[in-house]
Short mmCIF file of C-alpha atoms and ligand atoms in Angstrom, two decimals:
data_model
loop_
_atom_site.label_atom_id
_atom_site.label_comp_id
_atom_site.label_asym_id
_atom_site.label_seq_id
_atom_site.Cartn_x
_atom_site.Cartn_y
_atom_site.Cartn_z
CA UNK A 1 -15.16 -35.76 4.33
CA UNK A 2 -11.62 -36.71 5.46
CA UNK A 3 -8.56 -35.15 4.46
CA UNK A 4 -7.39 -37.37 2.34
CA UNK A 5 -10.37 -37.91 0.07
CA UNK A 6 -12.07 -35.03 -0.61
CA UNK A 7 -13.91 -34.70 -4.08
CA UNK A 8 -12.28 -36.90 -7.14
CA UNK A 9 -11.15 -34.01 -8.93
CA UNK A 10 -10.44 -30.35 -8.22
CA UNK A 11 -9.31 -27.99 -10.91
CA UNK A 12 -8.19 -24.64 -9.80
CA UNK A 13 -8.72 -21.63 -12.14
CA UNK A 14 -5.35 -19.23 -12.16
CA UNK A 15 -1.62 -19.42 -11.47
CA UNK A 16 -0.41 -17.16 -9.36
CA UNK A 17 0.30 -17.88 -5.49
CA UNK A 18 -3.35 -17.73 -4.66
CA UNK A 19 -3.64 -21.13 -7.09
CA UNK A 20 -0.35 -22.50 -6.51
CA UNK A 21 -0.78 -22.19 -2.60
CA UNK A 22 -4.54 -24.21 -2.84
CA UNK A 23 -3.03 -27.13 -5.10
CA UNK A 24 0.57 -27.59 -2.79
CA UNK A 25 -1.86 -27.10 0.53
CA UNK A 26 -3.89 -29.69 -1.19
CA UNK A 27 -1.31 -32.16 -1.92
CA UNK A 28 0.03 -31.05 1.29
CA UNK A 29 -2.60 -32.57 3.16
CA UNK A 30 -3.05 -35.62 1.44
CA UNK A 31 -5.59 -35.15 -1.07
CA UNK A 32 -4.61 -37.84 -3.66
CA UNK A 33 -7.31 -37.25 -6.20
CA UNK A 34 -7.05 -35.45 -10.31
CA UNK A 35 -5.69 -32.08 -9.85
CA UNK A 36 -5.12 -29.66 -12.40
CA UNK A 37 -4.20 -25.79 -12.39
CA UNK A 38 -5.22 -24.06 -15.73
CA UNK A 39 -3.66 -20.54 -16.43
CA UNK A 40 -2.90 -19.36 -19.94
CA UNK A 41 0.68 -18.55 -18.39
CA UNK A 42 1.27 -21.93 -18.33
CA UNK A 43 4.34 -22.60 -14.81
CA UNK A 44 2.99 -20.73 -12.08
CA UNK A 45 5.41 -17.25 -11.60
CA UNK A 46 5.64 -14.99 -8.62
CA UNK A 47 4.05 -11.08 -9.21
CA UNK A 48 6.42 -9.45 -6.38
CA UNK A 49 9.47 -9.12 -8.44
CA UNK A 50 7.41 -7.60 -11.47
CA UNK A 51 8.20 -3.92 -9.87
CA UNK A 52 11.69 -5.24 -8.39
CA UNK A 53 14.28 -7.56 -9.78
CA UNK A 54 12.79 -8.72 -12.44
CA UNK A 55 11.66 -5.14 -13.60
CA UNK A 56 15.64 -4.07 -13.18
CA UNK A 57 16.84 -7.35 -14.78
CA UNK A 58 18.70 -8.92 -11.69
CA UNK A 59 15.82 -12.01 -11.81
CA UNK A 60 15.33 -13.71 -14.84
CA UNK A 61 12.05 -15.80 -16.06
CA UNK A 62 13.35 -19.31 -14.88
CA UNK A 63 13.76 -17.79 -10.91
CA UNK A 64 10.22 -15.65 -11.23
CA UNK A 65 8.50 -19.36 -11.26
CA UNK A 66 6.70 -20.48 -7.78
CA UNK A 67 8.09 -24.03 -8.35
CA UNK A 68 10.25 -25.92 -11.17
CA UNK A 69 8.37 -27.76 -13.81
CA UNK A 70 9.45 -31.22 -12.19
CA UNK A 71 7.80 -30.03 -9.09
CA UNK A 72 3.86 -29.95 -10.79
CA UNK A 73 5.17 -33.81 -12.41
CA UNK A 74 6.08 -34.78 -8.49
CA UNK A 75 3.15 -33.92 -7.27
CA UNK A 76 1.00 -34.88 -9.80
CA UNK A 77 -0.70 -31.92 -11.25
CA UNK A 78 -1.92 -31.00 -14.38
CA UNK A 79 -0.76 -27.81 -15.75
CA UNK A 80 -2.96 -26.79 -18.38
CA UNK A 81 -1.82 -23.47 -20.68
CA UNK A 82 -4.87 -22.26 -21.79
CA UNK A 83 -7.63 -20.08 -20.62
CA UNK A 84 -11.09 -20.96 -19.11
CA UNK A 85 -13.83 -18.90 -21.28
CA UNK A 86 -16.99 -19.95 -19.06
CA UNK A 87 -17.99 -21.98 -15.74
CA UNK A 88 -20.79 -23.96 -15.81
CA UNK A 89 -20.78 -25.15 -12.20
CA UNK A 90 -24.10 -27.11 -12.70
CA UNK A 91 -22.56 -29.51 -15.17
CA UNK A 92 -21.34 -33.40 -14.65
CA UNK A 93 -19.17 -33.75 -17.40
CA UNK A 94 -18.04 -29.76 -18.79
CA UNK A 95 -17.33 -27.37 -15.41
CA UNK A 96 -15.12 -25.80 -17.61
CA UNK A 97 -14.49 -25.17 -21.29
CA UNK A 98 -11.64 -23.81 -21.93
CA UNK A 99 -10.25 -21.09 -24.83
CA UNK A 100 -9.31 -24.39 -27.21
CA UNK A 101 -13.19 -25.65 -27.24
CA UNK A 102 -11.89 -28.48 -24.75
CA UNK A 103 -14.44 -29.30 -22.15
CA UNK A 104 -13.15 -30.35 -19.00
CA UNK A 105 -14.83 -31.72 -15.71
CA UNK A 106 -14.34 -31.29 -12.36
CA UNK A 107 -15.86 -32.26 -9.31
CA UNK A 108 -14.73 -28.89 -7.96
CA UNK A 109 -13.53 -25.55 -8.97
CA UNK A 110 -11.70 -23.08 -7.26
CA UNK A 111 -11.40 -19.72 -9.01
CA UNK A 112 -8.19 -17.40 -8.40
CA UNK A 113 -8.08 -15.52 -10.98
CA UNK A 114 -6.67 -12.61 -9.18
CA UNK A 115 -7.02 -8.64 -10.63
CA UNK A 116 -6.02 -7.03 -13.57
CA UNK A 117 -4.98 -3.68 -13.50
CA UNK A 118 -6.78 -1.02 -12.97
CA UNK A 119 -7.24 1.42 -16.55
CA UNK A 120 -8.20 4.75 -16.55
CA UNK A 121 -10.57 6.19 -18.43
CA UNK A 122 -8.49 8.53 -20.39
CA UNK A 123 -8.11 9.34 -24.31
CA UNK A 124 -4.45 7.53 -25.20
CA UNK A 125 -5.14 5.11 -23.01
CA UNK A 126 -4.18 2.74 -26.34
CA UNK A 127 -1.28 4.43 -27.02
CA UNK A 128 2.40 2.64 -27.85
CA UNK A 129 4.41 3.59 -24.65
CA UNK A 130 1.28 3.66 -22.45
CA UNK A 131 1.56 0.54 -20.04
CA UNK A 132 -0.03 -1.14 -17.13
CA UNK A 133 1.97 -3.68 -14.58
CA UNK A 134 0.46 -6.96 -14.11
CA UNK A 135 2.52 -9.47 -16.06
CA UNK A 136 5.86 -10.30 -16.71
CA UNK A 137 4.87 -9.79 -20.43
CA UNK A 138 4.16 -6.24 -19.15
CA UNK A 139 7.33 -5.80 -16.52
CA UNK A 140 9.72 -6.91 -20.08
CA UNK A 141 7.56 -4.23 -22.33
CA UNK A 142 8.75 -1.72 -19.67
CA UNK A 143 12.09 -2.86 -19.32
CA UNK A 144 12.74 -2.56 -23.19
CA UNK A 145 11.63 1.65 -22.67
CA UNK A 146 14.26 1.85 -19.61
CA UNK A 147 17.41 3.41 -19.92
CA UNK A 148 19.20 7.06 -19.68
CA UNK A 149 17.32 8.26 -22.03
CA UNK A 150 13.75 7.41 -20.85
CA UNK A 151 11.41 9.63 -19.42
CA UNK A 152 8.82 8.14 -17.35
CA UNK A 153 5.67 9.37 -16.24
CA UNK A 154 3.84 7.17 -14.04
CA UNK A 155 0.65 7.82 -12.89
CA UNK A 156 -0.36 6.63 -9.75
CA UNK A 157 2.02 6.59 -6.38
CA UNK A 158 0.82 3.78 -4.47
CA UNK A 159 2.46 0.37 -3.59
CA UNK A 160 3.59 -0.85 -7.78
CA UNK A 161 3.87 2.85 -9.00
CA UNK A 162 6.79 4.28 -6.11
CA UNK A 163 8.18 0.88 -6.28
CA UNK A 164 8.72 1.03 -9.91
CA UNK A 165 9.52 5.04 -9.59
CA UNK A 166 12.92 3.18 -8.12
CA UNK A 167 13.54 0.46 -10.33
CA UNK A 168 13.15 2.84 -13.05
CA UNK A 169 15.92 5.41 -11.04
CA UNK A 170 18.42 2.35 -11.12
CA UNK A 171 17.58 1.94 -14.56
CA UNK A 172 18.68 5.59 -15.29
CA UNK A 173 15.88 6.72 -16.33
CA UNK A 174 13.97 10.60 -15.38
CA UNK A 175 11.18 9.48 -13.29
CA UNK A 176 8.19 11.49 -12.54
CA UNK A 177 5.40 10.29 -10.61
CA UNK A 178 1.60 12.08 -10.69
CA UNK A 179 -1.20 11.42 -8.12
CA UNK A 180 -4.14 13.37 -6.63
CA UNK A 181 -2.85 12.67 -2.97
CA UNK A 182 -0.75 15.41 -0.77
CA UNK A 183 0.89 12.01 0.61
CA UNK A 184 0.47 8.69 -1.09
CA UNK A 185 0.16 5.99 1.18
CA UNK A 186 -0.56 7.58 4.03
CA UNK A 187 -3.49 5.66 4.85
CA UNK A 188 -1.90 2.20 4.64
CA UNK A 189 1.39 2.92 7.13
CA UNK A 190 0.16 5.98 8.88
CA UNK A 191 1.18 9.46 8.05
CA UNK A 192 5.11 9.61 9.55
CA UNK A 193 6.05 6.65 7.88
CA UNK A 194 4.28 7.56 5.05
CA UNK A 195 6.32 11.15 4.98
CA UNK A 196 9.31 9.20 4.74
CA UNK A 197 8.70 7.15 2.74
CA UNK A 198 7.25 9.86 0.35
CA UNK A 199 10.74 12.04 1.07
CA UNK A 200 12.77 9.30 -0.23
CA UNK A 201 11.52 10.06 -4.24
CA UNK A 202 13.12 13.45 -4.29
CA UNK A 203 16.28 11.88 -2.38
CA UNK A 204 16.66 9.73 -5.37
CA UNK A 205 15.58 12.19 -7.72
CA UNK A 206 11.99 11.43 -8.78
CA UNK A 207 9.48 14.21 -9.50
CA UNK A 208 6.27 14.15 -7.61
CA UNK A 209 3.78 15.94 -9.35
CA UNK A 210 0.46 16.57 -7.04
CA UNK A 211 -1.92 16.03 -9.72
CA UNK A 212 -4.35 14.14 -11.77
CA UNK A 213 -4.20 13.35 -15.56
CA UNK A 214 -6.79 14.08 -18.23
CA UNK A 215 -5.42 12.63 -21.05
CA UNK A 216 -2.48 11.10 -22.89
CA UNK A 217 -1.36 12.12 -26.46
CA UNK A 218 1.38 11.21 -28.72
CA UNK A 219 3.79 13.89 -29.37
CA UNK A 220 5.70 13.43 -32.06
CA UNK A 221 8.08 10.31 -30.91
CA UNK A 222 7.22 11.20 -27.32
CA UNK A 223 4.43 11.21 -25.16
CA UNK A 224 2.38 13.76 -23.22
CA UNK A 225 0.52 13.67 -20.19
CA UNK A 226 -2.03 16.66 -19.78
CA UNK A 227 -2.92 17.39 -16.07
CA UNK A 228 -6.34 18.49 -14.78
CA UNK A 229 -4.80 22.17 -13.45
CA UNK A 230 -3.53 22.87 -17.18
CA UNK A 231 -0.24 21.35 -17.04
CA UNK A 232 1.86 19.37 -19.18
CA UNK A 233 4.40 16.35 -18.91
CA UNK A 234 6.60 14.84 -21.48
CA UNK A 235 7.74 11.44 -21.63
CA UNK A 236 8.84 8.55 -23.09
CA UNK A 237 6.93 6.01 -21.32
CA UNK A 238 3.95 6.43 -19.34
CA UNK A 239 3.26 3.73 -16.32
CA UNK A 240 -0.49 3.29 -15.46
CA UNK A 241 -0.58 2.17 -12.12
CA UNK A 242 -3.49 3.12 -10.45
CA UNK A 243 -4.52 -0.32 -8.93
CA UNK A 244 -6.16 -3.57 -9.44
CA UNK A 245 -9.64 -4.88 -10.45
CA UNK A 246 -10.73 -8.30 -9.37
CA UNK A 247 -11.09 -10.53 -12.09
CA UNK A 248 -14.80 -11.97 -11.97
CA UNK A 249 -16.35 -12.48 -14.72
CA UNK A 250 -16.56 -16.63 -14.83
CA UNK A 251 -17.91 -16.23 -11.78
CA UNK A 252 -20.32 -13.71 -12.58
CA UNK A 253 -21.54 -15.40 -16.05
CA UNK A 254 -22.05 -18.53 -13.94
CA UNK A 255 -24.16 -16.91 -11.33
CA UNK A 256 -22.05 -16.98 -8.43
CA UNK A 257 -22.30 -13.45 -5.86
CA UNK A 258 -19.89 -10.97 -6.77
CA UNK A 259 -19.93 -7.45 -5.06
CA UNK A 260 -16.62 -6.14 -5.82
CA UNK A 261 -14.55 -9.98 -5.91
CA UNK A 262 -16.31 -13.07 -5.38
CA UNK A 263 -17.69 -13.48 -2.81
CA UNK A 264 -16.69 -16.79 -0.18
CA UNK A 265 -16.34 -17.37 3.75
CA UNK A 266 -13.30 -17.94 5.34
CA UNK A 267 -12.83 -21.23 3.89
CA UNK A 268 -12.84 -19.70 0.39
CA UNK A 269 -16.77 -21.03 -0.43
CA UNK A 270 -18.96 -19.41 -2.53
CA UNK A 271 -22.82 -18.88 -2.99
CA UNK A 272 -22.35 -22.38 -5.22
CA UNK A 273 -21.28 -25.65 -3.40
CA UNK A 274 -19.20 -26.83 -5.87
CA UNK A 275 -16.68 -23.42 -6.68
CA UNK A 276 -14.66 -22.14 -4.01
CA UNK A 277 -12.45 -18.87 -4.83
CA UNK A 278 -9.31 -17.42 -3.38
CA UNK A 279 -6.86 -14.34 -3.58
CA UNK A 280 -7.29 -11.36 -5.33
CA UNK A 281 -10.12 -12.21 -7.20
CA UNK A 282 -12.14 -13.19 -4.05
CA UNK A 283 -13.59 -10.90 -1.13
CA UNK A 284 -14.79 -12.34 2.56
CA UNK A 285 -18.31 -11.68 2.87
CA UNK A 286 -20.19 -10.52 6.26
CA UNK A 287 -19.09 -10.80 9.79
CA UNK A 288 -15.47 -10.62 11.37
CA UNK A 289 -12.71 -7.69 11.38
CA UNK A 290 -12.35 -8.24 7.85
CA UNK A 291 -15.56 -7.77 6.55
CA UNK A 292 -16.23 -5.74 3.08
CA UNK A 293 -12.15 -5.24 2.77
CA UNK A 294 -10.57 -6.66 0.06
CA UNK A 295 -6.83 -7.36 0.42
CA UNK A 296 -4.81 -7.32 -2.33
CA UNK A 297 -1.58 -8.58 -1.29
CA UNK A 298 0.74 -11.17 -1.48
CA UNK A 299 0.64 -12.63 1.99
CA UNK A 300 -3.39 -12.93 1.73
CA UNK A 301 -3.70 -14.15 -1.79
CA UNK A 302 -1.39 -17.34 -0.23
CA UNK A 303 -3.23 -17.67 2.75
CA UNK A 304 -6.78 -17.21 1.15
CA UNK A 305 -5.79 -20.01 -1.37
CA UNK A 306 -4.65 -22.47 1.69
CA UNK A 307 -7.74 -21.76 3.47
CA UNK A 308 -10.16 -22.77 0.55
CA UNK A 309 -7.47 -26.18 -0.09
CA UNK A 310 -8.74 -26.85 3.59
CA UNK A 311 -12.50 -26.25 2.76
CA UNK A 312 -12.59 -27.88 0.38
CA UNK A 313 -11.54 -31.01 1.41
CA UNK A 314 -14.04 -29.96 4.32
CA UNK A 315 -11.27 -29.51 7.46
CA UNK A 316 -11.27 -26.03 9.01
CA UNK A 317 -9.51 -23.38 7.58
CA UNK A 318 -6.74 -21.91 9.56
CA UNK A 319 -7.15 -19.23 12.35
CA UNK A 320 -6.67 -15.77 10.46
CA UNK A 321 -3.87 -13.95 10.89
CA UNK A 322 -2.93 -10.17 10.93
CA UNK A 323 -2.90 -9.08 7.34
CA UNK A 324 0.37 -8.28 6.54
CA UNK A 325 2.80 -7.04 3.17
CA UNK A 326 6.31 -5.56 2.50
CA UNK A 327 7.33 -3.30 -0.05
CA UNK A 328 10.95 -2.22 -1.59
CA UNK A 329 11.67 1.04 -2.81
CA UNK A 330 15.49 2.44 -2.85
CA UNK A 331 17.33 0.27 -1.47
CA UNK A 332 14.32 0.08 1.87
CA UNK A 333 12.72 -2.77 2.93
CA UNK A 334 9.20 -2.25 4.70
CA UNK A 335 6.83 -4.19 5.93
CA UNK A 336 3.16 -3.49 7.85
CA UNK A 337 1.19 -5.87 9.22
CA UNK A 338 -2.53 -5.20 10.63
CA UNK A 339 -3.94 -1.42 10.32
CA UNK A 340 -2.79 1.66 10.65
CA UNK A 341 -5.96 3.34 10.07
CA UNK A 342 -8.18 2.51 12.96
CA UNK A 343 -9.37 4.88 15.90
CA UNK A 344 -6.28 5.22 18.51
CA UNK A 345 -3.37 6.55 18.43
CA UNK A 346 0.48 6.10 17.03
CA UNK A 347 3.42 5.30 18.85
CA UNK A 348 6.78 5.95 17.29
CA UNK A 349 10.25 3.93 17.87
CA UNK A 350 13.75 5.35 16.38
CA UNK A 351 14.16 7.65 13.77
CA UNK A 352 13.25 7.66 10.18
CA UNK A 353 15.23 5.53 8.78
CA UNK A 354 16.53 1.81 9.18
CA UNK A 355 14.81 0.34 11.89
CA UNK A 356 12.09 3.15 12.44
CA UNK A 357 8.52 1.46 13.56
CA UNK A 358 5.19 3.22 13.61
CA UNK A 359 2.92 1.20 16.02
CA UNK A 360 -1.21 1.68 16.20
CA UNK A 361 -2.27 1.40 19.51
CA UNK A 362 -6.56 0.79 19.10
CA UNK A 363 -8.75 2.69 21.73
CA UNK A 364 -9.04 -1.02 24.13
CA UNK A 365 -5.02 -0.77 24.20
CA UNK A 366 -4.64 -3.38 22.24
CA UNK A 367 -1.95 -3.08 19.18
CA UNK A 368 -4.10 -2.70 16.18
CA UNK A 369 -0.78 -2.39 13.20
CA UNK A 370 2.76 -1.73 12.93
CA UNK A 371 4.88 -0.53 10.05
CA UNK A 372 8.52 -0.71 9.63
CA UNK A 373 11.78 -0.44 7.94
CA UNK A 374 13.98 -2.75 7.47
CA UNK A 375 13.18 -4.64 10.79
CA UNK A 376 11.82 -7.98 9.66
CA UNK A 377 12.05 -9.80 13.33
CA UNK A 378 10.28 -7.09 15.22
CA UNK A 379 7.15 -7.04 12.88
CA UNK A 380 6.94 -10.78 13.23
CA UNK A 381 7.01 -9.98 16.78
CA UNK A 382 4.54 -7.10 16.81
CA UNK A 383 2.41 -9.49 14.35
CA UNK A 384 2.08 -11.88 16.92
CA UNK A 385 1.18 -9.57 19.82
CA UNK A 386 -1.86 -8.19 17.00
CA UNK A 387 -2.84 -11.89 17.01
CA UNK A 388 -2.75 -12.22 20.40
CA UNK A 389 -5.84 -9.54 21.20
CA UNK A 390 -3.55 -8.67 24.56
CA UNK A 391 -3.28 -5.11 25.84
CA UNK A 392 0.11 -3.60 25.29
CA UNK A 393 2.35 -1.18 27.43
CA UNK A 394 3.17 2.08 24.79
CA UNK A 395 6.69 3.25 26.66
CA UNK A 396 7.73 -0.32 25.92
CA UNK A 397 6.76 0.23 22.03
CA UNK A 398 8.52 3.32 22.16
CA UNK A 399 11.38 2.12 23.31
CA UNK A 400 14.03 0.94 20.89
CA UNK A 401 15.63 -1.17 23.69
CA UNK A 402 12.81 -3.07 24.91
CA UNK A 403 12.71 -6.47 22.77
CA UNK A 404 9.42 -6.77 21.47
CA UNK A 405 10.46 -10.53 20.68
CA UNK A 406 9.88 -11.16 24.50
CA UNK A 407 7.05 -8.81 24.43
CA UNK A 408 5.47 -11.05 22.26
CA UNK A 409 6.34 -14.04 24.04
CA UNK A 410 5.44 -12.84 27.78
CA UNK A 411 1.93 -14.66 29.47
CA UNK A 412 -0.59 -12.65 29.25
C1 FAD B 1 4.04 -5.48 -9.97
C2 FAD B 1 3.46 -6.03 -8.69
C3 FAD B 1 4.20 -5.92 -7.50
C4 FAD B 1 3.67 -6.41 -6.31
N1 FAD B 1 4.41 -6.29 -5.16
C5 FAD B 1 3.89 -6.75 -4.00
C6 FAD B 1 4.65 -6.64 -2.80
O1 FAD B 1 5.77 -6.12 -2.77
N2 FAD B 1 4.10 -7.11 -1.64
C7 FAD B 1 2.86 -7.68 -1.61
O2 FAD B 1 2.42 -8.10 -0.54
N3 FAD B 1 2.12 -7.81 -2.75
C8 FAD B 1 2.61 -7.36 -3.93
N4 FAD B 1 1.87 -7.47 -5.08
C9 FAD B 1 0.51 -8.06 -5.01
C10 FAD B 1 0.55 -9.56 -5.18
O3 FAD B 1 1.45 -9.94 -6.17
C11 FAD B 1 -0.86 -10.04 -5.51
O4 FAD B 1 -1.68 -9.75 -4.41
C12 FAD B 1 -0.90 -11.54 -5.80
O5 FAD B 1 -0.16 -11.81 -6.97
C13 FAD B 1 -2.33 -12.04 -5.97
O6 FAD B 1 -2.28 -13.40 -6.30
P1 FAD B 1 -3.50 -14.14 -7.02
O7 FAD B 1 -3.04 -15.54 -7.20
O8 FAD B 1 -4.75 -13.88 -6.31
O9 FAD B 1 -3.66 -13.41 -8.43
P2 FAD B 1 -2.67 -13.25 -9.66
O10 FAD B 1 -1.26 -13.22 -9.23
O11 FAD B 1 -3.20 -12.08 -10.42
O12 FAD B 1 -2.89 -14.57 -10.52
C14 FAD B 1 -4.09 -14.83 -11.19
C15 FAD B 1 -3.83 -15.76 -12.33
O13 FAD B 1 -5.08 -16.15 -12.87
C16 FAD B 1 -4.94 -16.29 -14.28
N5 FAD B 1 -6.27 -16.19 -14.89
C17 FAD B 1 -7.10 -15.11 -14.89
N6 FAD B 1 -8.22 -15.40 -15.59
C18 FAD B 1 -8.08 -16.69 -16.02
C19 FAD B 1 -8.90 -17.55 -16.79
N7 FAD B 1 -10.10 -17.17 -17.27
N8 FAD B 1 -8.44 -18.79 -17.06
C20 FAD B 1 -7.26 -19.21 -16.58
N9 FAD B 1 -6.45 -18.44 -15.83
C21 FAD B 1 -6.86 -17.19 -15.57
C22 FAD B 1 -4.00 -15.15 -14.65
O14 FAD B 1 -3.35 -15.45 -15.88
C23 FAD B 1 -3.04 -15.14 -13.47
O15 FAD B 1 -1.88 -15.90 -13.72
C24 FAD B 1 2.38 -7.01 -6.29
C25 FAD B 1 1.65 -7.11 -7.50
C26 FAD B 1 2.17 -6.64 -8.68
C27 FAD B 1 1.38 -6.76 -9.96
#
């Protein structure tokens, strides 16, 4: 198939950058056939901000949106605001039918319907006041509880939950966040820049309450949060945020493999010909460093949904990069890119604080991750020297002098 044929029509299942990314990578490489994106959302908006600016009102709706309206009419894709209810990939004329009894056809499908989050199963789940974070439906909910006199409880203190812990400080409200772990996070950035990370709660003033919940009950106008050990919070709001699912179930109704996301190769096909899937809702089966892990970030979700625009126009998907994500929390920018969790050992440059970098050196000497704060060009840097597989000297990671730019850029 050459690029710029490809199958007559594609329609691409979901919204969010996973979607968006496959239909502009599409159109980006010449496919010139019927495209349409169907997502009960309707324009195509950006999750990120959910926990960040748009949670503490400095973003509004219009700047959330991947692209401008005019954009989908330039490029000549459908946007379709409804919901698909079932995939039947073995049909000519109705692939999809969607939630208003419409049947549509496709030549192809690609599925990114990304995750939902993650419920617990807890009495007062249900309850007024008890939210999740997916949606900027849910981020405005919260917003409307923020304020002075809020409370929060959030349960859960992993990438959304500390994130919104500071939003919700900015907001003025009494944040106090509850998880099982001695130090959240620890296994995605290592455990010193995890520890201060974790320190920087109670140097804005958020409680961190080592614990798990049981149950939820209304109290009165307030809320309470009963922990396993026999304690008690009160609150105002309580933030479930305890991580994503993928969303699977077309896939699953329609046959397709699903063991914990759908299930595709590395250019985003699955165990049917004509449905390729991409981003949260999708998991790389078998073989290669990634195998069995599911990513759910940003960063992949875009570069999952470009790799199945390429298969499925049948050109290679591009090489695979490090895996890589930021997060914002008081006022700190991080970012990580490969892992900080595999057998080696940890090499620390600077202080905690700006520019502090954890580095994971693997056993072979090769760099395996690197976290860091605010210090955007060095993890590019460091990113590329994980893509490049080369062995790496550690006093020159140590050493806050030695550009890792050039590092990066020497012959091996
Ligand atoms: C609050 C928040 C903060 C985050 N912050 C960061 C961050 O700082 N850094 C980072 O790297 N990552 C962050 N992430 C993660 C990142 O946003 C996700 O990994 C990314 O959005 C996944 O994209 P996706 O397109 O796969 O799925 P989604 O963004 O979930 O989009 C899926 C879309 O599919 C649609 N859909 C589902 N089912 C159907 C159906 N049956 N019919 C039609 N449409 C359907 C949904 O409506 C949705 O719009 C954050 C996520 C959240 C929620």
């Amino acid at each position: 198939m050459s690029e710029a044929a490809g199958p007559a029509s594609v329609a691409v299942v979901g919204g969010g950058i996973a979607g968006f990314s496959a239909v502009r990578e599409l159109r980006r490489r010449g496919y010139a056939g019927t495209l349409q994106l169907v997502d009960p959302d309707g324009l195509p908006y950006d999750r990120p901000p959910l926990s960040k600016a748009f949670l503490a009102g400095s973003l509004d709706r219009e700047r959330l949106q991947l692209a401008p309206a005019r954009w989908y009419a330039d490029n000549g894709v459908e946007l379709l605001a409804e919901s698909v209810c079932k995939l039947n990939p073995g049909s000519a004329e109705s692939v999809l039918t969607l939630s208003s009894g419409q049947e549509q056809a496709a030549d192809v499908v690609l599925l990114a319907t990304g995750a939902r989050a993650r419920r617990l199963p807890l009495p007062g789940m249900d309850l007024p006041g008890v939210l999740t974070l997916r949606t900027a439906g849910d981020a405005g909910q919260l917003r409307a509880l923020m304020g002075p006199e809020a409370r929060l409880v959030i349960l859960g203190a992993g990438l959304i939950g500390a994130e919104t812990a500071a939003t919700a400080r900015g907001l003025g409200a009494e944040v106090t966040l509850v998880d099982p772990a001695e130090l959240p996070f620890e296994r995605a950035v290592g455990p010193e820049m995890a520890g201060y990370l974790h320190g920087l709660h109670a140097a804005h003033g958020t409680g961190y309450v080592r614990g798990r919940a049981v149950g939820i009950a209304a109290d009165g106008r307030a809320l309470s949060v009963d922990l396993e050990d026999g304690r008690r919070l009160t609150a105002t709001a309580v933030l479930v945020a305890v991580g994503g699912e993928p969303v699977t179930a077309l896939a699953e109704d329609a046959g397709l493999e699903v063991d914990g996301g759908i299930l595709v190769d590395r250019a985003g096909r699955t165990s049917h010909p004509r449905v390729f899937a991409a981003g949260d809702s999708a998991r790389l089966r078998g073989g290669g460093s990634l195998s069995g892990r599911h990513f759910e970030h940003w960063d992949a979700a875009r570069r999952t949904g470009e790799a199945a625009a390429a298969g499925i126009l049948a050109d290679a998907p591009p090489a695979p990069g490090a895996d890589w994500f930021w997060s914002d929390r008081y006022g700190v920018h991080l970012e990580v890119a490969g892992s900080l969790s595999v057998p080696g050992r940890t090499i620390l440059r600077g202080a905690p604080g700006p520019g502090f970098m954890t580095f994971r050196v693997a056993d072979d000497g090769t760099l395996a991750g690197v976290a860091a704060v605010d210090a955007g060009t060095s993890v590019r840097a460091a990113r590329r020297l994980i893509e490049s597989g080369r062995a790496v000297d550690p006093a020159a990671l140590a050493d806050a002098g030695a550009d890792l730019r050039r590092m990066a850029r020497a012959r091996p």
